[in-house]
Amino acid sequence: MNITRQVLNCCKVIYPSSFFNSRGRFCTSQSTRMSRHTNSKRIEGLNKNVWVVFTAMTSDPSIVNLGQGKPDIPPPSYVKEALAKAASVDDLNQYTRGFGHPLLVKALSQVYGKVCGRQIDPFKEILVTVGGYGSLFSTIQGLVDEGDEVIIIEPFFDCYLPMVKMAGAKPVLIPLRVKSGKKTLTGADWFLDPNELASKFSSKTKAIILNTPNNPIGKVFTREELQMIADLCIKHDTLCISDEVYEWLVYKGHQHIKIATLPGMWDRTITIGSGGKTFSVTGWKLGWSIGPEHLIKHLQTVMQNSLYTCPTPLQEALAQGLLHNFDLMGQPECYFSSLSVELEVKRDRLAAVLQEVGMTPIIPEGGYFMLVDVTSLNQDLSHMADNDEAYDWKFVRWMIKEKKLAAIPVTAFVGDESKKQFEKYIRFCFIKQDSTLDAAEHILKNWGQI
């Protein structure tokens, strides 16, 4: 009997007072139980995501998808072959070094050592993680504190803002402004106002996020523009998070310059790259951060306590692809430079079609996206249900439904104060097979009939 009583006493559960009603009776209502199952404050208001919305809308195979940056051109054969070979090696199907597969970080140090003109320690100055996303996340989590301010240039890749907010920091936004009076616009016609940029820096500024070539505009920042940013970073002792995932995709007449190579910037810059963008293998989700040891070690701390490591066979294959092209750097057949030659033809083709049908494309200097001003179409969307939604969101929804052509609304890449400036723009992706572009051209040229 005593044993039974002891067991029952040990099994008693103590419930908080919120689980009882005013009469002291146990309350099992769903609302009471669910009150403790709410989201964390750090993700409050971050649930709406442009990719979730429009990926679902474009699942119909009859839709011509120029929306998400998802290449439908084949990757280099030697990269696919390297993956198949790696998967056949038993040891390469097991865990590898958490901060980056040894062969991959060595290959990255060779390629970027040559680009940057300096020796890069493969084990202390490089972190490999899950895509450019993972690199951004590790950087912001590892270096940005609650109460810090982070300057973000609009339009920006959409994850910058929520990642900064999740770290407890304050995003400080500054828009690229467009030069007026030009008939044909390019990425170069969007600029940062020097005085406006300087006004965004303060004693609370921990970092600025730079994206060059820029997604979605395709602007390639010039040496003079980068120097302006660098001078302010040095003056205010600010870090620079430089997202350069489209670094190899720069078109004729333009040059990609790494801000980390400017005087005084290596020690305060994290440079982010992407295997998916480099070799058109976005599904591999491999990216990297490169910078000084005193910064990279904090990113490594985030990595080891979150994702830990990336798939070994993918890293092995990516390393082989980089080493293959390292030997070809500076030659026409190097994939780092040959892909942009192929894409420039696709860029010019899409721009010509858009101009022919009355839309206004912004000709990108780099990357594989094209901003398009749809103002001249005068499309009335007042009948659409959500009147609070920005015009470009409604336009893209309407275009997918009525024209079977997908794009991405550009206000997804800006803050609330800049939505009016950008709501008549949509973004097309042109890293597509000719057959996909043929289908898009047919829709555009028959806009009034479809």
Coordinates of C-alpha atoms in Angstrom, one line a residue:
M1 CA 0.0 0.0 0.0
N2 CA 2.8 2.4 0.9
I3 CA 4.6 1.6 -2.4
T4 CA 1.4 2.3 -4.4
R5 CA 1.0 5.7 -2.6
Q6 CA 4.7 6.6 -3.3
V7 CA 4.3 5.8 -7.0
L8 CA 1.1 8.0 -7.3
N9 CA 2.8 10.9 -5.5
C10 CA 5.8 10.7 -7.8
C11 CA 3.5 10.9 -10.9
K12 CA 1.7 14.0 -9.8
V13 CA 1.9 16.8 -12.5
I14 CA 2.0 20.4 -11.3
Y15 CA 0.1 22.6 -13.8
P16 CA 0.4 26.4 -13.9
S17 CA -2.6 28.4 -12.6
S18 CA -3.6 29.3 -16.2
F19 CA -4.8 25.7 -16.6
F20 CA -7.6 26.1 -14.0
N21 CA -10.8 28.1 -14.2
S22 CA -12.2 30.5 -11.6
R23 CA -13.7 27.6 -9.7
G24 CA -10.4 25.8 -9.5
R25 CA -11.4 23.2 -12.0
F26 CA -9.0 21.9 -14.6
C27 CA -9.4 23.8 -17.9
T28 CA -8.7 22.0 -21.1
S29 CA -10.0 24.6 -23.6
Q30 CA -8.0 24.8 -26.8
S31 CA -7.5 28.6 -26.5
T32 CA -5.8 28.1 -23.1
R33 CA -3.6 25.3 -24.2
M34 CA -2.6 27.1 -27.4
S35 CA -1.7 30.4 -25.7
R36 CA 1.7 28.9 -24.9
H37 CA 2.2 27.7 -28.5
T38 CA 2.7 31.0 -30.1
N39 CA 5.6 32.1 -32.3
S40 CA 8.8 33.6 -30.9
K41 CA 9.0 37.4 -31.0
R42 CA 12.0 37.3 -33.3
I43 CA 9.9 36.0 -36.2
E44 CA 6.9 38.2 -35.6
G45 CA 5.6 39.6 -38.8
L46 CA 8.1 37.7 -41.0
N47 CA 5.7 34.9 -42.2
K48 CA 4.8 36.4 -45.6
N49 CA 7.3 35.3 -48.2
V50 CA 7.3 36.1 -51.9
W51 CA 8.8 32.7 -52.9
V52 CA 6.2 30.7 -51.0
V53 CA 3.4 32.7 -52.6
F54 CA 4.6 32.6 -56.2
T55 CA 6.2 29.1 -56.2
A56 CA 2.7 27.8 -55.4
M57 CA 1.1 29.9 -58.1
T58 CA 3.6 28.6 -60.8
S59 CA 3.3 24.9 -60.0
D60 CA 1.1 24.5 -63.1
P61 CA 3.5 23.3 -65.9
S62 CA 1.6 25.3 -68.5
I63 CA 2.9 28.5 -67.0
V64 CA 6.0 30.0 -68.5
N65 CA 8.1 30.7 -65.4
L66 CA 10.5 33.7 -65.7
G67 CA 10.0 34.3 -62.0
Q68 CA 12.3 32.5 -59.6
G69 CA 16.0 32.5 -60.4
K70 CA 15.9 28.8 -61.3
P71 CA 18.0 28.0 -64.3
D72 CA 16.6 25.5 -66.8
I73 CA 19.8 25.3 -68.7
P74 CA 22.0 22.3 -68.0
P75 CA 25.0 22.6 -65.6
P76 CA 28.5 21.8 -67.0
S77 CA 28.7 18.0 -67.7
Y78 CA 32.0 17.7 -65.7
V79 CA 30.3 19.0 -62.6
K80 CA 27.5 16.4 -62.8
E81 CA 30.0 13.7 -63.6
A82 CA 32.1 14.7 -60.5
L83 CA 29.0 14.3 -58.3
A84 CA 28.3 10.9 -59.7
K85 CA 31.9 9.9 -59.1
A86 CA 31.9 11.3 -55.6
A87 CA 28.7 9.4 -54.7
S88 CA 30.4 6.1 -55.7
V89 CA 33.2 6.6 -53.1
D90 CA 32.0 5.2 -49.8
D91 CA 33.9 7.6 -47.6
L92 CA 32.5 10.6 -49.4
N93 CA 29.0 9.6 -48.3
Q94 CA 29.9 10.3 -44.7
Y95 CA 30.3 13.5 -42.7
T96 CA 33.1 15.8 -43.7
R97 CA 34.8 18.8 -41.9
G98 CA 32.0 21.0 -40.5
F99 CA 33.4 24.3 -41.8
G100 CA 33.9 23.1 -45.3
H101 CA 35.1 19.9 -47.0
P102 CA 39.0 20.2 -47.1
L103 CA 39.2 19.9 -50.9
L104 CA 36.5 22.5 -51.4
V105 CA 38.0 25.1 -49.1
K106 CA 41.4 24.6 -50.7
A107 CA 39.9 25.1 -54.1
L108 CA 38.1 28.2 -53.0
S109 CA 41.4 29.6 -51.5
Q110 CA 43.1 29.1 -54.8
V111 CA 40.4 30.7 -56.9
Y112 CA 39.8 33.7 -54.6
G113 CA 43.5 34.1 -53.7
K114 CA 44.0 34.7 -57.4
V115 CA 41.1 37.0 -57.7
C116 CA 41.9 39.0 -54.6
G117 CA 45.7 39.0 -55.1
R118 CA 46.4 37.6 -51.6
Q119 CA 46.9 34.4 -49.8
I120 CA 43.7 33.1 -48.2
D121 CA 43.9 30.5 -45.4
P122 CA 41.5 27.7 -46.5
F123 CA 40.7 26.6 -42.9
K124 CA 40.6 29.9 -41.0
E125 CA 39.3 32.4 -43.6
I126 CA 36.6 30.4 -45.4
L127 CA 33.3 28.9 -44.2
V128 CA 31.2 26.7 -46.4
T129 CA 27.5 26.5 -45.6
V130 CA 24.0 25.9 -47.0
G131 CA 23.9 28.4 -50.0
G132 CA 24.2 32.1 -50.0
Y133 CA 21.3 32.1 -47.5
G134 CA 23.4 30.1 -45.0
S135 CA 26.3 32.4 -45.4
L136 CA 24.2 35.5 -44.8
F137 CA 22.5 33.9 -41.8
S138 CA 25.8 32.8 -40.2
T139 CA 27.3 36.3 -40.8
I140 CA 24.4 38.2 -39.4
Q141 CA 23.9 35.8 -36.4
G142 CA 27.6 35.8 -35.7
L143 CA 28.4 39.5 -36.0
V144 CA 25.2 41.5 -35.4
D145 CA 23.8 42.2 -31.9
E146 CA 20.4 43.3 -30.6
G147 CA 20.2 47.1 -30.8
D148 CA 22.7 47.3 -33.7
E149 CA 21.8 49.1 -36.9
V150 CA 22.4 47.5 -40.4
I151 CA 22.2 49.6 -43.5
I152 CA 20.5 47.8 -46.4
I153 CA 20.5 49.2 -50.0
E154 CA 17.1 49.0 -51.8
P155 CA 16.1 47.0 -53.7
F156 CA 17.6 44.1 -51.8
F157 CA 17.4 40.4 -51.8
D158 CA 14.3 39.8 -49.7
C159 CA 16.0 37.7 -46.9
Y160 CA 18.3 40.6 -45.8
L161 CA 15.6 42.4 -43.8
P162 CA 14.1 39.4 -41.9
M163 CA 17.5 38.1 -41.1
V164 CA 18.5 41.4 -39.6
K165 CA 15.3 41.6 -37.6
M166 CA 15.7 38.0 -36.3
A167 CA 19.1 39.1 -34.9
G168 CA 17.3 41.9 -33.0
A169 CA 18.9 44.6 -35.0
K170 CA 17.3 47.6 -36.8
P171 CA 17.4 47.7 -40.6
V172 CA 18.2 51.1 -42.0
L173 CA 17.1 51.3 -45.6
I174 CA 18.4 53.5 -48.4
P175 CA 17.1 53.3 -52.0
L176 CA 19.0 53.3 -55.2
R177 CA 17.6 56.3 -57.1
V178 CA 17.2 56.4 -60.8
K179 CA 18.5 59.1 -63.1
S180 CA 15.7 60.9 -65.0
G181 CA 15.4 61.9 -68.6
K182 CA 17.0 58.8 -70.3
K183 CA 15.0 56.8 -72.8
T184 CA 16.9 53.5 -72.3
L185 CA 17.9 52.7 -68.7
T186 CA 20.6 50.3 -67.5
G187 CA 21.7 49.2 -64.1
A188 CA 24.2 52.0 -64.1
D189 CA 21.4 54.6 -64.1
W190 CA 20.6 53.6 -60.5
F191 CA 22.8 55.3 -57.9
L192 CA 23.3 55.9 -54.2
D193 CA 23.1 59.6 -53.2
P194 CA 26.4 60.2 -51.4
N195 CA 24.9 62.6 -48.8
E196 CA 21.9 60.4 -48.2
L197 CA 24.2 57.4 -47.7
A198 CA 26.4 59.3 -45.3
S199 CA 23.4 60.3 -43.2
K200 CA 22.5 56.6 -42.6
F201 CA 25.7 55.9 -40.7
S202 CA 25.7 56.5 -36.9
S203 CA 27.4 55.2 -33.8
K204 CA 24.9 52.3 -33.8
T205 CA 25.8 51.1 -37.3
K206 CA 27.3 47.7 -37.1
A207 CA 27.3 46.8 -40.8
I208 CA 26.2 47.6 -44.3
I209 CA 24.9 44.9 -46.7
L210 CA 26.1 45.4 -50.3
N211 CA 24.9 43.3 -53.2
T212 CA 26.9 43.6 -56.4
P213 CA 25.9 42.6 -59.1
N214 CA 22.6 43.7 -57.6
N215 CA 19.5 41.5 -57.5
P216 CA 17.0 42.5 -58.9
I217 CA 18.4 45.6 -60.8
G218 CA 21.5 44.0 -62.2
K219 CA 23.6 47.0 -61.2
V220 CA 27.4 46.4 -61.0
F221 CA 28.8 48.9 -58.5
T222 CA 31.8 50.9 -59.9
R223 CA 35.1 51.3 -58.2
E224 CA 34.2 54.9 -57.3
E225 CA 30.9 53.8 -55.8
L226 CA 32.6 51.0 -53.8
Q227 CA 35.2 53.5 -52.6
M228 CA 32.5 55.8 -51.3
I229 CA 31.0 52.9 -49.3
A230 CA 34.5 51.8 -48.1
D231 CA 35.4 55.3 -46.9
L232 CA 32.2 55.5 -44.8
C233 CA 32.8 52.0 -43.4
I234 CA 36.3 52.9 -42.3
K235 CA 35.2 56.3 -40.9
H236 CA 32.5 54.7 -38.8
D237 CA 34.3 51.4 -38.1
T238 CA 31.6 49.5 -39.8
L239 CA 31.6 46.0 -41.2
C240 CA 30.7 45.3 -44.8
I241 CA 28.7 42.2 -45.7
S242 CA 29.2 41.9 -49.5
D243 CA 26.8 39.5 -51.2
E244 CA 28.6 38.7 -54.5
V245 CA 26.8 35.5 -55.6
Y246 CA 26.5 36.8 -59.2
E247 CA 30.2 37.8 -59.3
W248 CA 31.0 35.9 -62.5
L249 CA 27.9 37.0 -64.4
V250 CA 29.1 40.4 -65.6
Y251 CA 28.4 41.6 -69.1
K252 CA 30.6 43.2 -71.7
G253 CA 31.9 46.6 -70.8
H254 CA 31.6 46.1 -67.0
Q255 CA 33.9 44.8 -64.3
H256 CA 33.2 43.2 -61.0
I257 CA 35.3 44.6 -58.2
K258 CA 35.4 43.1 -54.7
I259 CA 35.1 45.7 -52.1
A260 CA 37.3 43.5 -49.8
T261 CA 40.2 44.3 -52.2
L262 CA 40.1 48.1 -51.5
P263 CA 42.5 49.6 -49.0
G264 CA 41.5 49.0 -45.4
M265 CA 38.5 46.8 -46.3
W266 CA 39.8 43.2 -46.0
D267 CA 39.7 43.2 -42.2
R268 CA 36.1 44.4 -42.1
T269 CA 34.5 42.6 -45.0
I270 CA 32.7 39.2 -45.3
T271 CA 32.4 38.3 -49.0
I272 CA 29.6 35.8 -49.8
G273 CA 29.7 33.5 -52.9
S274 CA 27.5 30.7 -54.2
G275 CA 28.1 27.4 -55.9
G276 CA 24.6 27.3 -57.2
K277 CA 25.0 30.6 -59.1
T278 CA 28.6 29.8 -60.2
F279 CA 27.7 26.5 -61.9
S280 CA 23.9 26.8 -62.4
V281 CA 23.3 24.1 -59.7
T282 CA 21.0 26.0 -57.4
G283 CA 19.6 22.8 -56.0
W284 CA 22.9 21.9 -54.5
K285 CA 22.6 24.8 -52.0
L286 CA 26.3 25.4 -51.3
G287 CA 27.7 28.8 -50.5
W288 CA 30.6 30.3 -48.7
S289 CA 31.8 33.3 -46.7
I290 CA 35.4 34.6 -47.1
G291 CA 37.1 37.1 -44.8
P292 CA 39.6 37.6 -42.1
E293 CA 40.0 35.0 -39.4
H294 CA 38.9 37.3 -36.6
L295 CA 35.5 37.5 -38.3
I296 CA 35.1 34.1 -39.9
K297 CA 35.6 32.3 -36.6
H298 CA 32.3 33.8 -35.3
L299 CA 30.5 32.5 -38.4
Q300 CA 32.0 29.1 -37.8
T301 CA 30.6 29.2 -34.2
V302 CA 27.1 29.7 -35.7
M303 CA 27.6 26.9 -38.2
Q304 CA 28.9 24.4 -35.7
N305 CA 25.9 25.1 -33.4
S306 CA 23.2 25.0 -36.1
L307 CA 23.7 23.3 -39.4
Y308 CA 27.1 21.7 -38.5
T309 CA 28.1 20.6 -42.0
C310 CA 27.0 20.3 -45.7
P311 CA 26.6 17.3 -47.9
T312 CA 30.0 15.7 -48.6
P313 CA 29.5 14.5 -52.2
L314 CA 28.2 17.9 -53.3
Q315 CA 31.2 19.7 -51.8
E316 CA 33.6 17.2 -53.5
A317 CA 32.0 17.8 -56.9
L318 CA 31.9 21.5 -56.5
A319 CA 35.6 21.5 -55.6
Q320 CA 36.4 19.5 -58.7
G321 CA 34.4 22.1 -60.8
L322 CA 36.4 25.0 -59.3
L323 CA 39.7 23.3 -59.8
H324 CA 38.9 22.5 -63.4
N325 CA 38.1 26.2 -64.1
F326 CA 41.0 27.5 -62.0
D327 CA 43.4 26.1 -64.6
L328 CA 41.3 27.9 -67.3
M329 CA 40.9 31.3 -65.7
G330 CA 41.5 34.1 -68.2
Q331 CA 40.7 31.8 -71.2
P332 CA 37.4 31.9 -73.2
E333 CA 36.4 28.3 -72.3
C334 CA 36.5 29.0 -68.5
Y335 CA 32.9 28.6 -67.3
F336 CA 33.4 31.6 -64.9
S337 CA 33.4 33.9 -68.0
S338 CA 31.7 31.8 -70.8
L339 CA 28.4 31.6 -69.0
S340 CA 28.0 35.4 -69.1
V341 CA 28.7 35.4 -72.8
E342 CA 25.8 32.9 -73.3
L343 CA 23.5 34.9 -71.0
E344 CA 24.2 38.3 -72.7
V345 CA 22.5 37.0 -75.8
K346 CA 19.5 35.9 -73.8
R347 CA 19.4 39.2 -72.0
D348 CA 19.4 41.2 -75.2
R349 CA 16.8 39.0 -76.8
L350 CA 14.4 39.5 -73.8
A351 CA 15.0 43.2 -73.7
A352 CA 14.3 43.6 -77.4
V353 CA 10.9 41.8 -77.1
L354 CA 9.9 43.8 -74.1
Q355 CA 10.7 47.1 -75.8
E356 CA 8.8 45.9 -78.9
V357 CA 5.6 45.3 -76.9
G358 CA 5.8 48.7 -75.1
M359 CA 7.3 47.7 -71.8
T360 CA 10.5 49.4 -70.4
P361 CA 13.3 47.0 -69.4
I362 CA 16.2 48.1 -67.2
I363 CA 19.2 46.5 -69.0
P364 CA 21.3 44.7 -66.3
E365 CA 25.0 45.0 -66.2
G366 CA 25.3 41.7 -64.3
G367 CA 23.3 38.8 -62.9
Y368 CA 20.4 37.1 -64.7
F369 CA 17.4 39.2 -63.8
M370 CA 15.8 42.1 -65.6
L371 CA 13.7 44.8 -64.1
V372 CA 10.7 45.8 -66.2
D373 CA 8.6 48.9 -65.9
V374 CA 5.0 48.0 -66.8
T375 CA 3.5 51.5 -66.4
S376 CA 2.9 52.0 -70.1
L377 CA 0.5 49.0 -70.2
N378 CA -2.0 50.9 -68.0
Q379 CA -3.5 47.6 -66.7
D380 CA -6.5 48.3 -64.5
L381 CA -6.4 46.0 -61.5
S382 CA -8.9 47.7 -59.3
H383 CA -11.2 44.7 -59.6
M384 CA -8.8 42.5 -57.7
A385 CA -9.8 41.6 -54.2
D386 CA -6.9 42.8 -52.0
N387 CA -6.8 46.6 -52.4
D388 CA -4.0 46.9 -49.8
E389 CA -1.7 44.8 -51.9
A390 CA 1.0 46.6 -53.9
Y391 CA 0.2 47.0 -57.6
D392 CA 3.1 44.8 -58.7
W393 CA 1.9 41.9 -56.6
K394 CA -1.6 42.2 -58.1
F395 CA -0.1 42.6 -61.6
V396 CA 2.0 39.4 -61.3
R397 CA -1.0 37.4 -59.9
W398 CA -3.1 38.7 -62.8
M399 CA -0.4 37.9 -65.4
I400 CA 0.1 34.4 -64.1
K401 CA -3.7 33.7 -64.2
E402 CA -4.6 35.5 -67.4
K403 CA -1.4 35.3 -69.5
K404 CA 0.3 32.2 -68.1
L405 CA 3.5 34.1 -67.7
A406 CA 5.3 34.4 -64.3
A407 CA 7.5 37.1 -62.9
I408 CA 8.3 38.4 -59.4
P409 CA 7.0 41.7 -57.9
V410 CA 9.8 44.1 -57.0
T411 CA 8.2 45.6 -53.9
A412 CA 9.1 42.2 -52.3
F413 CA 12.7 43.6 -52.3
V414 CA 12.0 47.0 -50.7
G415 CA 10.7 48.5 -47.4
D416 CA 7.3 50.1 -46.9
E417 CA 8.5 53.6 -47.6
S418 CA 9.8 52.7 -51.0
K419 CA 6.9 50.6 -52.3
K420 CA 5.4 53.5 -54.3
Q421 CA 8.7 54.1 -56.0
F422 CA 9.0 50.4 -57.2
E423 CA 5.4 49.1 -57.5
K424 CA 5.2 49.4 -61.3
Y425 CA 8.3 47.2 -61.7
I426 CA 8.4 43.4 -62.1
R427 CA 11.4 41.1 -62.3
F428 CA 12.0 38.6 -65.1
C429 CA 14.7 35.8 -65.0
F430 CA 16.5 35.0 -68.3
I431 CA 18.8 32.1 -67.4
K432 CA 16.5 29.9 -69.4
Q433 CA 16.6 27.6 -72.4
D434 CA 15.7 29.1 -75.8
S435 CA 12.5 27.1 -75.8
T436 CA 11.4 28.8 -72.5
L437 CA 12.2 32.2 -73.9
D438 CA 10.4 31.3 -77.2
A439 CA 7.3 30.6 -75.1
A440 CA 7.6 33.9 -73.2
E441 CA 8.1 35.8 -76.5
H442 CA 4.9 34.3 -77.9
I443 CA 2.9 35.5 -74.9
L444 CA 4.5 39.0 -74.9
K445 CA 4.0 39.5 -78.7
N446 CA 0.4 38.4 -78.4
W447 CA -0.4 40.3 -75.2
G448 CA -3.6 41.8 -76.5
Q449 CA -4.9 38.5 -78.0
I450 CA -4.2 36.1 -75.1

